Amino acid sequence: MSQPSRRDLANAVRFLAADAVEQAKSGHPGMPMGMADIAEVLWNDFLRHNPNNPHWANRDRFVLSNGHGSMLQYALLHLAGYDLPMDEIKRFRQLHSKTAGHPERHETPGVETTTGPLGQGLANAVGFALAEKLLAQRFNREGFDLIDHRTWVFLGDGCLMEGISHEAASLAGTWGLGKLICFWDDNHISIDGNTDGWFTDDTAARFEAYGWQVIRKVDGHDAVEIQQAIKTAVAETNKPTLICCRTVIGFGAPTKQGKESAHGAPLGKDEIAAARTQLGWPHTPFEIPAAIYEGWRKNGTASRETEWNALFDAYAGQYPTQAAELTRRLSGELPEGFAEAAQAYLEKLQADGPVVASRKASQMALEAFGPLLPELIGGSADLAHSNLTLWKGSKSVTSNDANANYVYFGVREFGMSAICNGLALHGGFLPYDATFLVFSDYSRNALRMSALIPANVVHVFTHDSIGLGEDGPTHQPVEHLASLRYIPNNEVWRPCDAVESAAAWQRAVERRDGPTCLVFSRQNLAHQARDAKQLGDIARGAYVLHEPASGFEPGKDILLIGTGSEVDLAMQAAKRLESEGLRARVVSMPSSNRFDRQPAEYRESVLPSSCRKRVAVEAGVTDFWRKYVGLEGAVIGIDSFGASAPAEHLYPHFGITADAVVAAAKALA
């Protein structure tokens, strides 16, 4: 084969995608075929990356927000030389392959984030770009632009229809993320057909209103126009850029291009054969000539990391403290001595015994841990003074302060959580976000993606129950605790006092394999007495908080389980029962997820299987607790919506009281 043209290089992407979808009998060929020319120019002329080290710290980030076109990204990774061999391309959408139906970060080298639900890739990318800006602000010095990379995003009409795109794009403009560059695949087609009937926004004007640079009417199949648009985007350093690319979905497929039939189904062997003829691609399925590989791998990207490593070494010579801190943060290691300092804080809290709302205890933990964690960054969805997420060291990310670490997200729960996923995935930061627990519904899919990716994000939720009172049932979470606990790999903590709150924060900071949801109260919570063993056992998710003075007999005595504000109800009930000759163990279970992953021996020591007389109490739906109390046990909770009234009236009204726990225990005795 002679020297390949740009169109030849793009056609390699098109036919790898079309052939892989055809072989799988499943997938989306249209978008990869439509965006192949844009991808070829970006990857071969502008993208700074190293296929030999997908985790190079100063690499550009590429995000495929319209993730259904995953074969575009797999073809690019394969052709560029990542560890994604042709056998994996042939196994597209098959069990245990590295080429899943949508890009998955934990499966495929070179995939920066898991995309699938439309719009979230864009929001993740905003998090990437914010992380780059803040790390550069913190660590770069004159002559040492150590942190200097861009975030590139492919997105489609569907991404822009989703509400999260408005939330994320608005913040990107506010923050002036000049190294965020997005390509809009403006093909006017979605699953239901031509979008003229449901997507008539002036998208370009919308993004200009957000404070973006917008480059309009770029021919997405003209390499020269694409190249010039990217150069214009790169030249703008104070605004993110949207490049509006007119493309043809399924480009090159004679009877299906430009139609919804090219979107989400194999083209068919005859159509692919006709496309080969039309585009001048004579090669058989999965055949890539050596000249094509050479064309995709000639830009010497690996040398850029070598140059950067030399720059870093020189930087470390002049700024050793900063270099060590940056290395630590990018590796995800905690500062030396953090565990010891956290333990000392827990012991002091236990001795002091503060009676505060757990949301206040959360803020106290931030004050204690924040100065130890320069990587901590967070914010609230316009509820900072209710969530209590501000602490003395908080500095807005809109400032030029080198230690900027606080994000005012505004009323944008979904965008907030997805942006935090991006901050975590970029590296160098431990992000937290916050809203009322009931509004976790707004950010629900981003929470799920935190766990699936996984991303080490701390999701803070306050106003955890009917205990918030007068705002009423629209603001009172009932099913939310159970719902969040059911997300695989999501760790939910609902602490019962200031000590458990700090322990939950410590666990969230130390976790490295997924997100943590911290759920806090509006109302004050009683302090609970503990010995050193009990203090240590909080980290196991559940532990024995109270034992009868004469010991616990599993076959005879009562076992009470509680979380959060209801632990004190269980403690009151235990004392009442003991005054009436019935003995009870009280188990505090701040994190059922964490407890369920403990060794069987420990779980048995806390909840003996021979003890069938069990009562659980929590101001939430009752069905969740059946796994712990069985069908013969009792659950004190709420299976209806709440009501508007002071909290002290609501608990008796809904029967969540120590009296109710006592009555349930007596019925079992």
XYZ file of C-alpha atoms in Angstrom:
669
model
C 0.000 0.000 0.000
C 1.307 3.478 -0.881
C 1.468 6.298 1.659
C -2.023 6.376 3.152
C -4.119 9.511 2.947
C -5.932 11.027 5.918
C -9.134 9.493 4.595
C -7.427 6.078 4.482
C -6.449 6.452 8.131
C -10.001 7.440 9.034
C -11.430 4.559 7.010
C -9.444 2.128 9.141
C -11.488 3.370 12.086
C -14.729 3.150 10.128
C -14.300 -0.435 9.058
C -12.922 -1.725 12.332
C -16.109 -0.335 13.881
C -18.470 -1.609 11.212
C -16.863 -5.075 11.087
C -16.764 -5.458 14.881
C -20.433 -4.499 15.194
C -21.317 -6.867 12.374
C -19.439 -9.751 13.982
C -21.042 -9.065 17.378
C -24.478 -8.661 15.748
C -24.840 -5.764 18.163
C -23.610 -2.209 18.543
C -23.595 1.284 17.058
C -21.664 1.698 13.791
C -23.113 5.057 12.754
C -21.311 7.418 15.129
C -17.821 5.888 14.661
C -18.227 6.134 10.907
C -19.455 9.715 11.215
C -16.761 10.966 13.610
C -13.783 9.048 12.188
C -12.395 12.027 10.274
C -12.519 14.262 13.359
C -10.880 11.561 15.464
C -8.096 11.037 12.934
C -7.089 14.704 12.944
C -7.311 15.008 16.717
C -5.388 11.847 17.536
C -2.681 12.200 14.905
C -2.074 15.954 15.062
C -2.968 17.197 18.528
C -3.534 14.563 21.210
C -0.621 14.259 23.668
C -0.555 10.761 25.076
C 1.617 7.694 25.435
C 0.142 4.326 24.418
C 2.954 2.622 26.333
C 1.839 4.295 29.563
C -1.881 5.120 29.623
C -1.440 6.606 33.112
C 1.198 9.219 32.292
C 0.346 12.112 34.593
C 0.509 14.927 32.015
C -1.341 13.152 29.222
C -4.292 14.729 27.486
C -7.611 13.218 28.527
C -9.914 11.961 25.776
C -13.550 11.383 26.735
C -16.139 9.701 24.529
C -19.285 11.115 26.102
C -21.513 9.538 23.440
C -20.241 6.197 24.670
C -22.579 4.042 22.580
C -20.071 4.687 19.772
C -17.473 2.782 21.782
C -15.988 1.075 18.744
C -14.655 4.459 17.679
C -12.550 4.614 20.830
C -11.508 0.965 20.651
C -10.408 1.383 17.052
C -8.409 4.501 17.978
C -6.740 2.778 20.923
C -5.868 -0.263 18.833
C -4.503 1.707 15.898
C -2.522 4.070 18.139
C -0.743 1.154 19.817
C -2.431 0.682 23.178
C -2.623 -2.772 24.727
C -5.797 -3.611 22.859
C -4.936 -6.306 20.309
C -7.043 -7.216 17.296
C -8.372 -10.284 19.074
C -10.112 -7.934 21.526
C -11.590 -5.911 18.668
C -12.978 -9.145 17.248
C -14.505 -9.945 20.649
C -16.468 -6.693 20.817
C -19.355 -6.906 23.301
C -18.447 -10.441 24.373
C -18.054 -11.762 27.919
C -14.728 -10.833 29.551
C -13.479 -8.898 26.528
C -11.739 -5.536 26.871
C -14.194 -4.082 24.380
C -17.481 -3.746 26.225
C -20.606 -2.258 24.699
C -19.801 1.108 26.295
C -16.317 2.252 27.353
C -15.431 1.032 30.832
C -12.420 2.482 32.582
C -11.671 -0.599 34.645
C -11.697 -2.848 31.564
C -9.812 -1.058 28.786
C -6.343 0.558 28.779
C -6.646 4.160 27.624
C -10.276 4.679 28.611
C -10.334 7.610 31.049
C -13.875 7.227 32.356
C -16.833 4.912 32.043
C -19.411 6.488 29.762
C -22.798 5.230 28.767
C -25.519 7.382 30.314
C -25.414 10.351 27.954
C -24.023 13.651 29.159
C -22.029 12.284 32.059
C -18.842 12.041 30.009
C -19.054 15.776 29.414
C -19.507 16.403 33.144
C -16.605 14.082 33.987
C -14.507 16.017 31.482
C -15.348 19.281 33.243
C -13.967 17.628 36.388
C -10.805 16.614 34.505
C -10.297 20.149 33.217
C -10.919 21.709 36.631
C -8.391 19.322 38.173
C -5.790 20.294 35.563
C -6.357 23.996 36.158
C -6.117 23.734 39.944
C -3.064 21.458 39.952
C -1.312 23.845 37.563
C -2.267 26.735 39.836
C -0.818 24.890 42.808
C 2.357 23.339 41.428
C 3.555 25.118 38.278
C 6.442 27.557 38.591
C 8.094 29.929 36.148
C 9.814 27.797 33.541
C 8.112 24.663 34.827
C 4.677 24.137 33.272
C 4.582 20.731 34.857
C 0.793 20.402 34.710
C -0.193 21.374 31.173
C -2.648 19.185 29.310
C -6.030 19.368 27.643
C -9.297 17.506 27.925
C -10.946 16.577 24.622
C -14.561 15.455 24.464
C -16.670 13.855 21.748
C -20.372 14.329 22.351
C -23.576 13.894 20.410
C -27.050 15.352 20.221
C -28.222 13.081 23.024
C -25.511 14.346 25.404
C -26.669 17.896 24.749
C -30.338 17.069 25.267
C -29.635 15.684 28.734
C -30.060 18.243 31.510
C -26.651 17.416 32.984
C -25.026 19.022 29.942
C -26.538 22.373 30.944
C -25.294 22.029 34.526
C -21.752 21.026 33.587
C -21.327 23.404 30.649
C -22.518 26.369 32.700
C -19.907 25.696 35.372
C -17.159 25.113 32.795
C -17.809 28.582 31.402
C -17.897 30.143 34.860
C -14.579 28.519 35.746
C -12.934 29.565 32.471
C -11.666 26.077 31.610
C -9.662 27.041 28.541
C -8.149 23.592 28.105
C -11.523 21.893 27.678
C -12.376 21.357 24.001
C -15.547 19.579 22.907
C -16.592 18.284 19.494
C -20.329 18.220 18.890
C -21.286 15.457 16.464
C -24.090 17.461 14.872
C -25.677 14.786 12.676
C -29.356 15.524 13.444
C -30.054 11.833 14.108
C -30.968 9.955 17.268
C -32.654 6.610 17.841
C -36.124 7.878 16.986
C -35.005 9.486 13.739
C -34.311 13.032 12.607
C -34.071 15.323 15.639
C -35.927 18.208 14.000
C -39.007 17.242 16.002
C -37.369 17.311 19.445
C -34.011 19.077 19.371
C -34.332 22.538 17.877
C -32.226 24.449 20.421
C -29.781 27.058 19.187
C -26.987 25.035 20.724
C -24.202 27.350 19.600
C -25.909 30.375 21.151
C -26.589 28.407 24.301
C -22.893 27.641 24.789
C -21.901 31.201 23.983
C -24.284 32.282 26.741
C -22.423 29.951 29.106
C -19.183 31.792 28.317
C -17.741 29.304 25.829
C -15.916 29.960 22.600
C -18.052 28.413 19.855
C -16.726 27.457 16.426
C -19.686 26.963 14.119
C -20.365 25.032 10.932
C -17.229 22.911 10.696
C -17.380 20.201 8.049
C -16.751 17.096 10.141
C -15.457 15.256 7.064
C -12.930 17.891 5.931
C -9.553 17.399 7.616
C -8.390 20.924 6.801
C -11.456 22.538 8.395
C -11.192 20.270 11.425
C -7.510 21.061 11.850
C -8.099 24.815 11.640
C -10.964 24.607 14.141
C -8.763 22.796 16.631
C -5.989 25.377 16.223
C -8.532 28.120 16.954
C -9.733 26.208 20.012
C -6.203 25.731 21.350
C -5.437 29.439 20.936
C -8.266 30.389 23.329
C -6.899 29.931 26.851
C -9.611 31.571 28.962
C -12.757 29.858 27.689
C -13.758 26.267 26.966
C -14.510 25.624 23.304
C -17.357 23.877 21.515
C -16.566 22.874 17.935
C -19.814 22.314 16.034
C -19.135 19.602 13.444
C -21.710 18.788 10.794
C -21.357 15.084 10.105
C -23.191 12.279 8.374
C -24.044 9.328 10.586
C -22.859 6.071 9.018
C -20.657 8.014 6.568
C -19.869 5.839 3.532
C -22.723 3.339 3.898
C -24.581 3.940 0.593
C -28.190 3.287 1.632
C -28.005 3.902 5.398
C -25.796 6.944 5.876
C -27.672 9.907 7.298
C -30.454 7.690 8.638
C -31.396 6.336 12.045
C -30.931 2.803 10.645
C -27.172 3.400 10.906
C -27.356 4.337 14.580
C -27.797 1.253 16.725
C -27.723 -1.905 14.619
C -25.271 -3.752 12.377
C -25.198 -2.422 8.835
C -25.364 -5.886 7.273
C -22.745 -7.609 5.139
C -24.063 -6.250 1.851
C -24.109 -2.663 3.107
C -20.575 -2.968 4.497
C -19.376 -4.434 1.201
C -20.943 -1.522 -0.663
C -19.326 0.915 1.767
C -15.936 -0.661 1.078
C -16.455 0.013 -2.596
C -17.714 3.550 -2.069
C -14.839 4.533 0.253
C -12.139 2.624 -1.611
C -11.276 0.250 1.222
C -10.384 -3.081 -0.400
C -9.225 -4.855 2.743
C -11.016 -7.787 4.329
C -12.651 -7.548 7.760
C -10.118 -6.804 10.514
C -7.281 -6.482 8.002
C -5.146 -3.389 8.632
C -2.152 -2.852 6.298
C 1.221 -2.079 7.860
C 1.243 1.357 6.240
C -1.975 2.230 8.065
C -0.520 1.195 11.404
C 2.592 3.213 10.617
C 0.471 6.229 9.779
C -1.323 5.997 13.108
C 1.859 5.545 15.142
C 4.289 8.006 13.573
C 3.781 11.031 15.798
C 6.187 9.802 18.486
C 3.928 10.408 21.451
C 6.061 8.331 23.832
C 8.865 10.893 23.528
C 6.622 13.507 25.131
C 6.564 11.602 28.386
C 10.346 11.284 28.255
C 10.620 15.057 27.847
C 8.160 15.591 30.688
C 10.087 13.260 32.985
C 13.220 15.331 32.387
C 11.259 18.488 33.188
C 9.940 16.893 36.377
C 13.450 15.899 37.466
C 14.646 19.467 37.016
C 11.598 20.737 38.898
C 12.261 18.306 41.747
C 15.799 19.627 41.978
C 14.567 23.169 42.568
C 11.297 22.442 44.355
C 11.741 19.106 46.155
C 8.901 19.600 48.643
C 6.365 20.441 45.929
C 7.571 17.582 43.722
C 7.169 15.095 46.563
C 3.694 16.371 47.353
C 2.618 16.198 43.708
C 3.960 12.659 43.398
C 2.120 11.598 46.534
C -1.142 13.149 45.444
C -1.030 11.698 41.943
C -0.289 8.248 43.374
C -3.311 8.464 45.678
C -1.273 7.924 48.839
C -2.396 9.667 52.012
C -0.029 11.990 53.881
C 2.274 10.317 56.334
C 0.772 10.311 59.797
C -2.837 10.784 58.717
C -4.086 7.546 60.313
C -2.416 8.384 63.622
C -3.802 11.928 63.630
C -7.276 10.652 62.817
C -7.097 8.116 65.630
C -6.014 10.809 68.077
C -8.968 12.945 66.996
C -11.409 10.053 67.514
C -10.049 9.432 70.996
C -10.363 13.112 71.886
C -13.943 13.229 70.620
C -14.807 10.142 72.623
C -13.395 11.761 75.738
C -15.087 15.123 75.114
C -18.507 13.618 74.270
C -20.027 16.468 72.234
C -23.799 16.438 71.723
C -24.219 17.875 68.226
C -26.037 17.151 64.990
C -24.005 14.745 62.909
C -23.902 17.358 60.115
C -22.067 19.588 62.614
C -19.854 16.659 63.563
C -19.061 16.288 59.862
C -17.918 19.905 59.711
C -15.827 19.315 62.841
C -14.183 16.358 61.094
C -13.455 18.550 58.072
C -11.803 21.089 60.370
C -9.689 18.312 61.890
C -8.785 16.427 58.713
C -8.789 19.234 56.146
C -5.440 20.765 57.159
C -3.872 17.312 56.844
C -5.248 16.693 53.325
C -4.194 19.257 50.697
C -5.835 17.010 48.101
C -9.284 17.488 49.665
C -11.624 19.458 47.406
C -15.353 19.771 47.747
C -18.498 21.759 47.758
C -22.250 21.803 48.002
C -25.217 22.233 45.685
C -26.101 25.661 47.090
C -26.527 24.281 50.607
C -23.136 24.986 52.157
C -24.615 26.507 55.308
C -27.063 23.628 55.727
C -24.738 20.782 54.718
C -21.949 22.474 56.734
C -19.345 21.657 54.090
C -17.395 24.896 54.497
C -14.447 24.793 56.860
C -11.839 27.378 57.859
C -9.441 26.330 55.109
C -12.021 26.574 52.313
C -10.930 28.728 49.351
C -13.073 29.096 46.249
C -11.885 27.525 43.008
C -12.809 30.760 41.250
C -9.895 32.449 43.043
C -6.251 32.425 41.984
C -5.200 30.993 45.334
C -2.704 28.174 44.924
C -4.632 26.178 47.525
C -8.117 26.716 46.057
C -10.239 23.800 47.257
C -13.912 24.747 47.543
C -16.526 24.516 44.798
C -19.768 26.450 44.853
C -21.730 24.159 42.541
C -25.020 26.050 42.652
C -28.263 24.077 42.426
C -26.796 21.382 40.174
C -26.809 18.065 42.054
C -26.367 15.765 39.046
C -23.645 17.844 37.437
C -21.927 18.250 40.801
C -21.574 14.523 41.444
C -20.484 13.712 37.884
C -17.903 16.522 37.953
C -16.582 15.098 41.227
C -16.211 11.728 39.504
C -13.987 13.486 36.963
C -11.954 15.218 39.659
C -11.316 11.871 41.320
C -10.431 10.101 38.067
C -7.990 12.793 37.020
C -5.861 12.199 40.082
C -4.382 14.556 42.628
C -7.669 15.217 44.422
C -10.055 13.618 46.891
C -13.404 15.252 46.069
C -16.525 15.508 48.201
C -19.931 16.898 47.267
C -23.023 17.596 49.322
C -26.786 18.076 49.273
C -29.840 16.945 51.247
C -30.311 13.171 51.280
C -33.680 13.420 49.528
C -31.978 15.192 46.611
C -29.655 12.253 46.055
C -32.392 11.344 43.583
C -31.218 14.204 41.384
C -27.660 12.879 41.309
C -28.566 9.200 41.498
C -27.038 8.047 38.214
C -23.767 9.840 38.906
C -23.666 8.108 42.307
C -24.153 4.785 40.564
C -21.367 5.643 38.142
C -19.067 6.501 41.077
C -19.449 2.914 42.225
C -19.252 1.358 38.757
C -16.197 3.249 37.484
C -15.100 3.167 40.405
C -14.242 6.695 41.586
C -13.085 7.614 45.076
C -15.617 10.338 45.834
C -17.183 11.231 49.174
C -20.871 12.040 48.749
C -22.162 13.961 51.773
C -25.899 13.950 52.499
C -27.515 15.816 55.376
C -31.098 16.125 56.643
C -31.261 12.364 56.735
C -34.838 11.580 57.833
C -38.178 12.911 59.049
C -35.974 14.465 61.721
C -35.489 17.496 59.493
C -39.032 18.468 60.451
C -41.059 21.305 59.036
C -39.960 21.180 55.382
C -42.228 18.172 55.077
C -42.406 15.053 52.917
C -40.866 16.624 49.782
C -37.653 17.020 51.767
C -37.882 14.021 54.103
C -36.046 10.955 52.756
C -37.709 7.612 53.408
C -36.486 5.090 50.823
C -33.163 6.772 50.086
C -30.927 5.017 52.591
C -31.997 1.585 51.378
C -31.738 2.677 47.760
C -28.151 3.885 48.155
C -27.162 0.772 50.099
C -28.360 -1.398 47.225
C -25.874 0.142 44.757
C -23.042 -2.398 44.376
C -19.665 -1.160 45.623
C -21.261 1.873 47.279
C -20.453 2.264 50.963
C -23.112 4.120 52.975
C -22.508 5.421 56.505
C -25.180 6.817 58.834
C -23.398 7.607 62.113
C -25.098 7.879 65.495
C -22.946 10.603 67.076
C -19.902 12.816 66.572
C -17.468 9.960 67.117
C -19.030 7.699 64.506
C -19.229 10.699 62.158
C -15.486 11.280 62.379
C -14.812 7.550 61.986
C -16.992 7.515 58.879
C -15.045 10.435 57.408
C -11.784 8.640 58.147
C -13.005 5.502 56.408
C -14.171 7.549 53.402
C -10.800 9.290 53.115
C -8.904 6.015 53.348
C -11.058 4.092 50.871
C -9.386 3.407 47.530
C -11.843 1.150 45.699
C -14.990 3.224 45.329
C -17.248 5.964 46.674
C -18.627 6.579 50.136
C -21.951 8.149 51.059
C -21.942 9.914 54.425
C -25.440 10.549 55.769
C -25.873 13.093 58.546
C -28.681 14.460 60.725
C -30.066 17.944 61.150
C -30.963 17.369 64.800
C -28.564 16.907 67.716
C -27.552 13.352 68.579
C -26.645 12.000 71.988
C -23.056 10.984 72.645
C -22.535 7.241 73.213
C -20.053 5.736 75.685
C -17.422 3.389 74.203
C -14.269 1.591 75.231
C -11.165 1.350 73.046
C -12.303 -1.849 71.326
C -15.687 -0.398 70.459
C -13.982 2.715 69.116
C -11.846 0.573 66.826
C -14.764 -1.582 65.732
C -16.703 1.372 64.299
C -14.568 0.990 61.163
C -16.012 -2.512 60.688
C -19.453 -1.102 59.955
C -21.285 -2.536 62.974
C -20.323 -3.367 66.535
C -21.758 -4.123 69.951
C -22.410 -0.761 71.603
C -24.167 -2.060 74.715
C -24.109 -5.443 76.431
C -26.123 -6.641 79.447
C -24.034 -6.420 82.616
C -24.309 -10.164 83.182
C -23.420 -11.041 79.593
C -25.442 -11.776 76.467
C -27.186 -15.118 75.948
C -28.064 -15.331 72.211
C -30.747 -17.974 72.636
C -32.540 -16.032 75.329
C -31.879 -12.280 75.155
C -33.045 -9.526 72.782
C -30.866 -8.001 70.061
C -31.559 -4.378 69.061
C -30.022 -2.856 65.896
C -30.029 0.834 65.054
C -28.367 3.497 62.924
C -28.005 7.246 63.189
C -30.429 9.072 65.462
C -32.278 5.834 66.197
C -29.308 4.238 67.978
C -30.171 6.329 71.015
C -33.753 5.040 70.864
C -32.343 1.501 70.980
C -30.155 2.442 73.948
C -33.133 3.933 75.805
C -35.174 0.818 75.037
C -32.418 -1.488 76.290
C -32.315 0.303 79.619
C -36.099 0.161 79.913
C -36.148 -3.541 79.103
C -33.426 -4.273 81.637
C -35.388 -2.396 84.309
C -38.221 -4.822 83.585
C -36.045 -7.945 83.734
C -35.373 -8.371 79.996
C -31.803 -8.214 78.764
C -30.817 -6.650 75.459
C -27.703 -6.156 73.322
C -27.547 -2.972 71.256
C -25.708 -3.041 67.937
C -24.858 0.210 66.215
C -24.633 -0.386 62.463
C -23.430 2.836 60.823
C -22.551 0.996 57.602
C -24.331 -2.203 56.632
C -22.246 -2.374 53.424
C -19.030 -2.325 55.378
C -20.314 -4.810 57.946
C -21.452 -7.267 55.283
C -17.875 -7.468 53.971
C -16.404 -8.420 57.343
C -15.241 -11.994 57.994
C -18.015 -14.377 58.939
C -16.495 -14.875 62.383
C -16.786 -11.180 63.204
C -20.310 -10.895 61.833
C -21.351 -13.873 63.943
C -19.827 -12.275 67.043
C -21.972 -9.176 66.551
C -25.185 -10.782 65.287
C -25.184 -14.390 66.560
C -27.229 -16.621 64.295
C -28.706 -18.347 67.338
C -30.312 -15.088 68.435
C -33.652 -14.867 66.640
C -35.193 -12.204 68.866
C -34.183 -9.153 66.868
C -35.548 -5.639 66.502
C -34.150 -3.059 64.048
C -34.985 0.616 64.267
C -34.305 3.221 61.595
C -36.311 6.176 60.303
C -36.593 4.702 56.829
C -38.312 1.913 54.920
C -38.517 -1.317 56.869
C -38.004 -4.008 54.202
C -34.245 -3.380 54.056
C -33.831 -4.612 57.625
C -35.420 -8.004 57.032
C -32.012 -9.344 55.996
C -30.867 -8.768 59.581
C -33.966 -9.525 61.669
C -35.623 -12.220 59.538
C -39.332 -12.619 58.988
C -39.901 -13.386 62.652
C -38.109 -10.248 63.864
C -39.496 -6.707 64.113
C -38.602 -3.474 62.345
C -39.516 -0.025 63.612
C -39.435 2.398 60.674
C -41.558 4.313 58.213
C -43.171 2.938 55.056
C -45.079 6.056 54.101
C -44.105 9.597 53.186
C -43.451 11.983 56.063
C -45.289 15.116 57.124
C -44.611 18.765 57.884
C -44.169 19.305 61.631
C -41.408 19.740 64.194
C -39.256 16.629 64.471
C -40.238 16.020 68.093
C -43.833 15.609 66.914
C -43.050 13.471 63.873
C -41.239 10.632 65.610
C -44.165 9.838 67.956
C -46.645 10.382 65.122
C -44.962 7.719 62.988
C -44.292 5.399 65.900
C -40.508 5.636 65.867
C -39.895 5.788 69.599
C -38.187 3.954 72.402
C -41.656 2.838 73.542
C -42.218 1.193 70.153
C -38.886 -0.611 70.367
C -39.704 -1.822 73.877
C -43.129 -3.065 72.795
C -41.665 -4.919 69.787
C -39.000 -6.529 71.965
C -41.547 -7.640 74.552
C -43.677 -9.169 71.822
C -40.686 -11.275 70.757
C -39.700 -12.220 74.308
